[in-house]
PDB file of C-alpha atoms in Angstrom:
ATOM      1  CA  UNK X   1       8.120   1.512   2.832  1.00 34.00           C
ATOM      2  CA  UNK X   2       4.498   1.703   3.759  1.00 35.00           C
ATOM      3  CA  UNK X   3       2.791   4.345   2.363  1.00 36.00           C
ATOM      4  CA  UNK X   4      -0.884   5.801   1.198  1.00 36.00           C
ATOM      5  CA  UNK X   5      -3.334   5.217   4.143  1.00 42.00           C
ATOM      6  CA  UNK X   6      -4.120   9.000   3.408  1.00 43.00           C
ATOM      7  CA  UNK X   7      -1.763   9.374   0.899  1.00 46.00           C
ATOM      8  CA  UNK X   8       1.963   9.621  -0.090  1.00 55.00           C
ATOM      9  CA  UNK X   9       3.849   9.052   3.023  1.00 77.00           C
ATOM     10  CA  UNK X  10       1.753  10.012   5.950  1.00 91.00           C
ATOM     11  CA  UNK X  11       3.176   7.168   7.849  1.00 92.00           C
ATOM     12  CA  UNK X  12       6.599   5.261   6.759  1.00 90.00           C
ATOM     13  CA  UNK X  13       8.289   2.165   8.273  1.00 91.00           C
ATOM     14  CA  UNK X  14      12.111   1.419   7.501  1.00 90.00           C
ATOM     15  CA  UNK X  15      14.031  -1.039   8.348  1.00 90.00           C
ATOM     16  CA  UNK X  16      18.045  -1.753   8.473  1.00 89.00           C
ATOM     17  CA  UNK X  17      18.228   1.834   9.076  1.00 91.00           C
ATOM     18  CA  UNK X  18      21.459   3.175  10.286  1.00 91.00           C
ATOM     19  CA  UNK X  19      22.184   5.598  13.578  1.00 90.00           C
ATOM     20  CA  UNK X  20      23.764   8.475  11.172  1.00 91.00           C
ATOM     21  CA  UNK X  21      21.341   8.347   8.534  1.00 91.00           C
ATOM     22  CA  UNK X  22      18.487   9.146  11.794  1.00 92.00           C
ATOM     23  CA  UNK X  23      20.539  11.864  13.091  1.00 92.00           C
ATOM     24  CA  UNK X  24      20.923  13.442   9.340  1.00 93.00           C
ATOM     25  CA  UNK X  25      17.198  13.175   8.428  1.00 92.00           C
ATOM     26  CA  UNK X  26      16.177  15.276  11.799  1.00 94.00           C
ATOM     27  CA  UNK X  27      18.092  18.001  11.120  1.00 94.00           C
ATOM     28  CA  UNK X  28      17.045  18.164   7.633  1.00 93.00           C
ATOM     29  CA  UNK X  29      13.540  18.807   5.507  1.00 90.00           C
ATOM     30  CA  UNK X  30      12.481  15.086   6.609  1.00 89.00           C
ATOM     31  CA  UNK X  31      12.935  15.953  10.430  1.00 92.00           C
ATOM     32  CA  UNK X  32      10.917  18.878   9.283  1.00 94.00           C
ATOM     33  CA  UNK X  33       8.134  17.484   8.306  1.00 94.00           C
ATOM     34  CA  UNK X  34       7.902  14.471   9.850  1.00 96.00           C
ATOM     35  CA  UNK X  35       8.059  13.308  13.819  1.00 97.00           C
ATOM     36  CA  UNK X  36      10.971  10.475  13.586  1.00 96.00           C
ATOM     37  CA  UNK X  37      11.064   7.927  15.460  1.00 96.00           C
ATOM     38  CA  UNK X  38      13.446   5.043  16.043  1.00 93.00           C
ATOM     39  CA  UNK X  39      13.625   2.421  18.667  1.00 91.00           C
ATOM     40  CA  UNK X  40      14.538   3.283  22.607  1.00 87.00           C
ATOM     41  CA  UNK X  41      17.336   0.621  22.415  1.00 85.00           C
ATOM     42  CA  UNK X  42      18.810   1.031  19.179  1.00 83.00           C
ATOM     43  CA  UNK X  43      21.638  -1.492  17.422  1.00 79.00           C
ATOM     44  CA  UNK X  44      24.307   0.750  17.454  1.00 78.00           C
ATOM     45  CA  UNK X  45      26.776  -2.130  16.244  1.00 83.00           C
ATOM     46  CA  UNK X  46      24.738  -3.980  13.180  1.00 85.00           C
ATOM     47  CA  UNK X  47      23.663   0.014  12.598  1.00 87.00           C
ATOM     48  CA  UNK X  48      19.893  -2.153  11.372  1.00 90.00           C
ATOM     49  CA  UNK X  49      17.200  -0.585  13.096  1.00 92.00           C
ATOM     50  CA  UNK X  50      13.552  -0.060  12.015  1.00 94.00           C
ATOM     51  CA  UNK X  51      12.282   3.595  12.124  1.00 95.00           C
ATOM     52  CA  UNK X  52       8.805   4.950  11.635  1.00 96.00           C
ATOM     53  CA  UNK X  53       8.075   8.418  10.189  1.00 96.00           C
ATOM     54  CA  UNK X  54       5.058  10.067  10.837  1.00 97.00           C
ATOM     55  CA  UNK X  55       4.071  13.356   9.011  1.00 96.00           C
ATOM     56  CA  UNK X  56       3.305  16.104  11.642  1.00 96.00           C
ATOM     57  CA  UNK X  57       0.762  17.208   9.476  1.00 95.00           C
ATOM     58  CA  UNK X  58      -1.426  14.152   9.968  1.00 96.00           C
ATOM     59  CA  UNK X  59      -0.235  13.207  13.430  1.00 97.00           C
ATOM     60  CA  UNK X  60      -0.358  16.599  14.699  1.00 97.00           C
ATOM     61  CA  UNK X  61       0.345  15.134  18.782  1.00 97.00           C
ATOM     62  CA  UNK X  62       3.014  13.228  17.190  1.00 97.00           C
ATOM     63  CA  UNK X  63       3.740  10.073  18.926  1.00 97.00           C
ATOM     64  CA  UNK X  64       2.410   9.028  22.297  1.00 97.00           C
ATOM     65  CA  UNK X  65       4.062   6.020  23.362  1.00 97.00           C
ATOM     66  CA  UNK X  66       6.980   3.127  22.547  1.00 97.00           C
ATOM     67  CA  UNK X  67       5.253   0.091  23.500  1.00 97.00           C
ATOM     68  CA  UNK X  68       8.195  -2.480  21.940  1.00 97.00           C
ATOM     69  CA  UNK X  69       8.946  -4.042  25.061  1.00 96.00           C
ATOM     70  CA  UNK X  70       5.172  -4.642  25.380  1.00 97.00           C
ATOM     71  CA  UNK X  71       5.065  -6.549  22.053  1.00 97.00           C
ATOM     72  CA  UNK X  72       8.651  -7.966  22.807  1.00 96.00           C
ATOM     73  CA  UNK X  73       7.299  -9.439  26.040  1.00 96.00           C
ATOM     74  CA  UNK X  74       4.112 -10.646  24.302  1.00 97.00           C
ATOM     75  CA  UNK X  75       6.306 -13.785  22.254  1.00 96.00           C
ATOM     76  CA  UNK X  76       4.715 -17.142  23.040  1.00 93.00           C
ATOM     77  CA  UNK X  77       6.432 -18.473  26.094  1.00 92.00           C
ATOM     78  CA  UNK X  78       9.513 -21.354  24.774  1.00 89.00           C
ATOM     79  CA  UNK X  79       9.598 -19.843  21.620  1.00 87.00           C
ATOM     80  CA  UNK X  80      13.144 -18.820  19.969  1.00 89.00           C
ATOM     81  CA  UNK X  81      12.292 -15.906  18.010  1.00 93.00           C
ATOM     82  CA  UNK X  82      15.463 -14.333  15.811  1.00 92.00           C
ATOM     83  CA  UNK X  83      15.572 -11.210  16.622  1.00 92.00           C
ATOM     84  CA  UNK X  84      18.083  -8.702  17.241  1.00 91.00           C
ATOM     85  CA  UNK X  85      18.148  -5.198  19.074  1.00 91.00           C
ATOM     86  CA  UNK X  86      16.288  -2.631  16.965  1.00 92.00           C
ATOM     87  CA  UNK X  87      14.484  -5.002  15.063  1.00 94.00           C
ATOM     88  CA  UNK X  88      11.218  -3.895  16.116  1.00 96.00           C
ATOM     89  CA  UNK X  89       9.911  -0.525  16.857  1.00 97.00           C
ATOM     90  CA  UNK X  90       6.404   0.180  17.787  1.00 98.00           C
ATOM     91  CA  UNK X  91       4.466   2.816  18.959  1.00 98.00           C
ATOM     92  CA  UNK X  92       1.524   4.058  19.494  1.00 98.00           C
ATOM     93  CA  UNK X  93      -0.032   7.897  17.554  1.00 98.00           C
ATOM     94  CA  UNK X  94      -3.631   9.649  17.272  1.00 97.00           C
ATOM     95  CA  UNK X  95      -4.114  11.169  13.618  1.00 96.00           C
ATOM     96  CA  UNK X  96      -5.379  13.882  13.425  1.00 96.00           C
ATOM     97  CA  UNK X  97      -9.229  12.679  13.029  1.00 95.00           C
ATOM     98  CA  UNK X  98      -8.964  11.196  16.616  1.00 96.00           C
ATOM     99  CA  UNK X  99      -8.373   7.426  14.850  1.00 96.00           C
ATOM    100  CA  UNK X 100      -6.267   5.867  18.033  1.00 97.00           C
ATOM    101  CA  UNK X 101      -2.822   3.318  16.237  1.00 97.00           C
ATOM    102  CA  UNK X 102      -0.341   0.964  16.670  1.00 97.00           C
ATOM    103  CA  UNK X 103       2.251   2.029  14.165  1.00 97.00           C
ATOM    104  CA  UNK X 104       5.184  -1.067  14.358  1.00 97.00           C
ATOM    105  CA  UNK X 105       8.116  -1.554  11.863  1.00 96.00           C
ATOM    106  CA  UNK X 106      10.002  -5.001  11.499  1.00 96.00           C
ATOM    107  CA  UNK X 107      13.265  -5.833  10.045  1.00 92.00           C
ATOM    108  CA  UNK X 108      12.729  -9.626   9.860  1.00 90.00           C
ATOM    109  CA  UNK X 109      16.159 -12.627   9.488  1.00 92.00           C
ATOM    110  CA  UNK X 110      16.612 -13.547   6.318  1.00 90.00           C
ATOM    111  CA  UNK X 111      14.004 -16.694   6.118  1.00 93.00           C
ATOM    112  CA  UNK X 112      11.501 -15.482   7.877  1.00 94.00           C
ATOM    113  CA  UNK X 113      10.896 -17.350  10.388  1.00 96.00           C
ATOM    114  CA  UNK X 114      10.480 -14.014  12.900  1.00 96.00           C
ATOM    115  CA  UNK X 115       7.693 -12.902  10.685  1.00 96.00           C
ATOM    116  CA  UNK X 116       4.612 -14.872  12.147  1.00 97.00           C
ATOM    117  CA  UNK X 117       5.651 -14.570  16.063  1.00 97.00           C
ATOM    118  CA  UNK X 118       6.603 -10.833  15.911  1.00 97.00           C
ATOM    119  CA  UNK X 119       2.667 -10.467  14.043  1.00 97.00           C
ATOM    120  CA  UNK X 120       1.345 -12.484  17.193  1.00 97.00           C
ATOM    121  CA  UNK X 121       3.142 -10.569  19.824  1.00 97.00           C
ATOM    122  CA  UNK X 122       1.693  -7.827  18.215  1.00 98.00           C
ATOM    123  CA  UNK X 123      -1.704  -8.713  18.355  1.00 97.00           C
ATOM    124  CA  UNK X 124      -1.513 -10.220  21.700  1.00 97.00           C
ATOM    125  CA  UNK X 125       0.098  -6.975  23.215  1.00 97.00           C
ATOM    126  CA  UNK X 126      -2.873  -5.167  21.691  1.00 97.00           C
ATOM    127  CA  UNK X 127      -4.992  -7.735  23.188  1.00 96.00           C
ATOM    128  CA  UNK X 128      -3.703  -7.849  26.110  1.00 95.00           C
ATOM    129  CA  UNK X 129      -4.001  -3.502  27.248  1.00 93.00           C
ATOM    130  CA  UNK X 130      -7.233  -2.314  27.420  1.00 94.00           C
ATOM    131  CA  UNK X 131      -6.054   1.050  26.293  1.00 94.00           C
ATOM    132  CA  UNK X 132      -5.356  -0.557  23.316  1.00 96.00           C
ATOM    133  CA  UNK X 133      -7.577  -2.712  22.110  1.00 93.00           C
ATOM    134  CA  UNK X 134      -9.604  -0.075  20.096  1.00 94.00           C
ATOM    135  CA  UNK X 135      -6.652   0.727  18.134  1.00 97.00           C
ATOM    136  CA  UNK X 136      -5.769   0.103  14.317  1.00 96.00           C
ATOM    137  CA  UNK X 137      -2.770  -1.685  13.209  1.00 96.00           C
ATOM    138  CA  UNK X 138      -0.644  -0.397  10.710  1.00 95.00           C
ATOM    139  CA  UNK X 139       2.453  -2.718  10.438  1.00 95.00           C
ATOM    140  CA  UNK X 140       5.317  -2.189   7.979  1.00 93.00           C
ATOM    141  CA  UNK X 141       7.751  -5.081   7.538  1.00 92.00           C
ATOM    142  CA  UNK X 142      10.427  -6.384   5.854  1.00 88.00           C
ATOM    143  CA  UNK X 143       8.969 -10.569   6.118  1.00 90.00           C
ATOM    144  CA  UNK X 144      11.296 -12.184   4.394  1.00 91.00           C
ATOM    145  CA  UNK X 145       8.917 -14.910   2.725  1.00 92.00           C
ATOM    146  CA  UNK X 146       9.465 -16.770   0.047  1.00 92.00           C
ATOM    147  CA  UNK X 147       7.878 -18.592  -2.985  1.00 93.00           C
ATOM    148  CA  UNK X 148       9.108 -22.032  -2.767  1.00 92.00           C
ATOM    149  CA  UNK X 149      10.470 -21.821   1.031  1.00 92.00           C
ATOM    150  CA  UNK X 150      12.192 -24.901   2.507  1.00 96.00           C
ATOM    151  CA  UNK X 151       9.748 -26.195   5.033  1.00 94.00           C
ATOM    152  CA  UNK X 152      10.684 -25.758   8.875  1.00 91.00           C
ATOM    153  CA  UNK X 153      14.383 -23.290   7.613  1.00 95.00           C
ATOM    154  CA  UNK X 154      11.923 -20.554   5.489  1.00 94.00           C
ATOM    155  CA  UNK X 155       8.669 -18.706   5.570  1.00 95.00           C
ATOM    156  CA  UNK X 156       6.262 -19.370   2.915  1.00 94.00           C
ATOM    157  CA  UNK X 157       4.671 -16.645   1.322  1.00 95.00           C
ATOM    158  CA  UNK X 158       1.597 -17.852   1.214  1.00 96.00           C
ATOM    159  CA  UNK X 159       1.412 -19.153   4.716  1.00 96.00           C
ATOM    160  CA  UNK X 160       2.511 -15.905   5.880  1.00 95.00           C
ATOM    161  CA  UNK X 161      -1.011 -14.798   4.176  1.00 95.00           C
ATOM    162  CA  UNK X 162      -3.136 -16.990   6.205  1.00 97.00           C
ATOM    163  CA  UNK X 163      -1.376 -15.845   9.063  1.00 96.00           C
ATOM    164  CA  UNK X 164      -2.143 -12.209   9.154  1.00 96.00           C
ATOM    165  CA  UNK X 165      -5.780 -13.371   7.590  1.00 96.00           C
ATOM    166  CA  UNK X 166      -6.249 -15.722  10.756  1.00 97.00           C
ATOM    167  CA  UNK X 167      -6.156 -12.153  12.689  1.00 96.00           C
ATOM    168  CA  UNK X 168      -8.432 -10.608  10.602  1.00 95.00           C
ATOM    169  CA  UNK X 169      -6.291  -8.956   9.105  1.00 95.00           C
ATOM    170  CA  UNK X 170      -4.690  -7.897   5.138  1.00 93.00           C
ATOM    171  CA  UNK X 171      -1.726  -6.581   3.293  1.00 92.00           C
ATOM    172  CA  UNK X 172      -0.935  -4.250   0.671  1.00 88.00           C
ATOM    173  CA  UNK X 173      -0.590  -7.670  -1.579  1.00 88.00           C
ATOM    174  CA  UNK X 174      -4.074  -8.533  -0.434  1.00 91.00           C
ATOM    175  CA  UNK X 175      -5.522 -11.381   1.250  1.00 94.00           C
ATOM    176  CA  UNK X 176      -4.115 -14.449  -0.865  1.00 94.00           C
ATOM    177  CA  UNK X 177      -0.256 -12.818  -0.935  1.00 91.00           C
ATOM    178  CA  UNK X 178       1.015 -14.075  -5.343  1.00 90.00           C
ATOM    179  CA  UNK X 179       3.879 -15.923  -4.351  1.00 90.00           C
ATOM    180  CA  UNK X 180       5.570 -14.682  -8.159  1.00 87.00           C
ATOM    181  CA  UNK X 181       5.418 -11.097  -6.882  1.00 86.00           C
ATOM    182  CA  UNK X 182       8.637 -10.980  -6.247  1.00 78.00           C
ATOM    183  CA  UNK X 183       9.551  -7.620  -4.205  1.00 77.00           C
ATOM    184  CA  UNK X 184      13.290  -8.668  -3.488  1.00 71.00           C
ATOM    185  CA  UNK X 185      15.848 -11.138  -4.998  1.00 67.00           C
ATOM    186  CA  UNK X 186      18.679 -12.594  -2.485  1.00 62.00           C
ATOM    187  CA  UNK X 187      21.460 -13.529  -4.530  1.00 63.00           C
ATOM    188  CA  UNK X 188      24.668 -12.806  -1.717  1.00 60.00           C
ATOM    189  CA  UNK X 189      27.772 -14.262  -3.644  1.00 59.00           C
ATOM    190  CA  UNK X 190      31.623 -13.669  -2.612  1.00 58.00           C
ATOM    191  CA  UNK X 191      31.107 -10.483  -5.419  1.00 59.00           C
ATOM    192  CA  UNK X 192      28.805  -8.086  -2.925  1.00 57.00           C
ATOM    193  CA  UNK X 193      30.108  -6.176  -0.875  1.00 58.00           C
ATOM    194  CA  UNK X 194      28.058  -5.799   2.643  1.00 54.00           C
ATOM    195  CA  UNK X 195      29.407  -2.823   4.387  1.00 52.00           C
TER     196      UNK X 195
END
């Protein structure tokens, strides 16, 4: 979850989130308060798309435009990237001090490897449209890096961090990512159960 540009969840990005659970959270205090947004092409069958919240108090217009396919069409020609159906959403929003975004949420494969080509796709599609060029980025993600990744199968924490820095830009872990600060262990054995 990304949260505190302004404070507690103005903006939040999910990921893996199911069909239901986006039905249930409009018609409740969520849906409420907050515009909710998931992907025009959803994964109905995985049930893993990424969602983005945005509090109608701060983005008052709510959002203005899906511009996935922009970013989706922005992947560096000959490039496999592993991505599925509702793995990216992103849109663009106007707070409500006239600050112009691109609000994108990522569910990345489980080594990473998405991570650094969706981040370029982004920037280039942002690039790319005049109309949006002026815009911030706020990008919540689920990368998938790793401390002591196995070169060319994972993505390397650390790596990842000169990525984003290459593009001028930073994360909530800062500039040079700790690659101890573990966030998430993966430790799938015959005894969980994946629903």
């Amino acid at each position: 979850i990304l949260e505190n540009i302004y404070g507690t969840s103005d903006i939040i990005a999910l990921q893996e989130v199911s069909v239901s659970f986006i039905e249930q959270a409009r018609k409740r205090s969520l849906g409420q308060q907050h515009w909710i947004v998931s992907p025009g092409e959803m994964d109905a069958v995985r049930d893993q798309n990424s969602v983005i919240f945005l509090k109608k108090e701060t983005f008052p217009a709510g959002p203005s435009a899906e511009i996935t396919a922009l970013v989706e069409n922005s992947f560096e020609e000959g490039v496999d990237v592993p991505i599925a159906k509702g793995d990216i959403l992103a849109i663009t929003a106007t707070d409500r001090d006239g600050i112009p975004m691109v609000i994108a949420s990522f569910h990345g494969d489980t080594n990473g490897l998405a991570t650094k080509p969706v981040l370029s796709a982004i920037v280039k599609a942002m690039s790319s449209d005049s109309a949006l060029i002026t815009h911030k980025l706020v990008f919540g993600l689920d990368a998938n890096t790793y401390e002591k990744a196995k070169p060319g199968k994972q993505q390397d924490v650390l790596e990842w961090g000169e990525h984003y820095v290459s593009y001028d830009l930073t994360s909530c872990w800062g500039d040079v990512p700790n690659p101890t600060n573990y966030t998430t262990f993966n430790s799938r054995t015959y005894l969980q159960t994946q629903l």
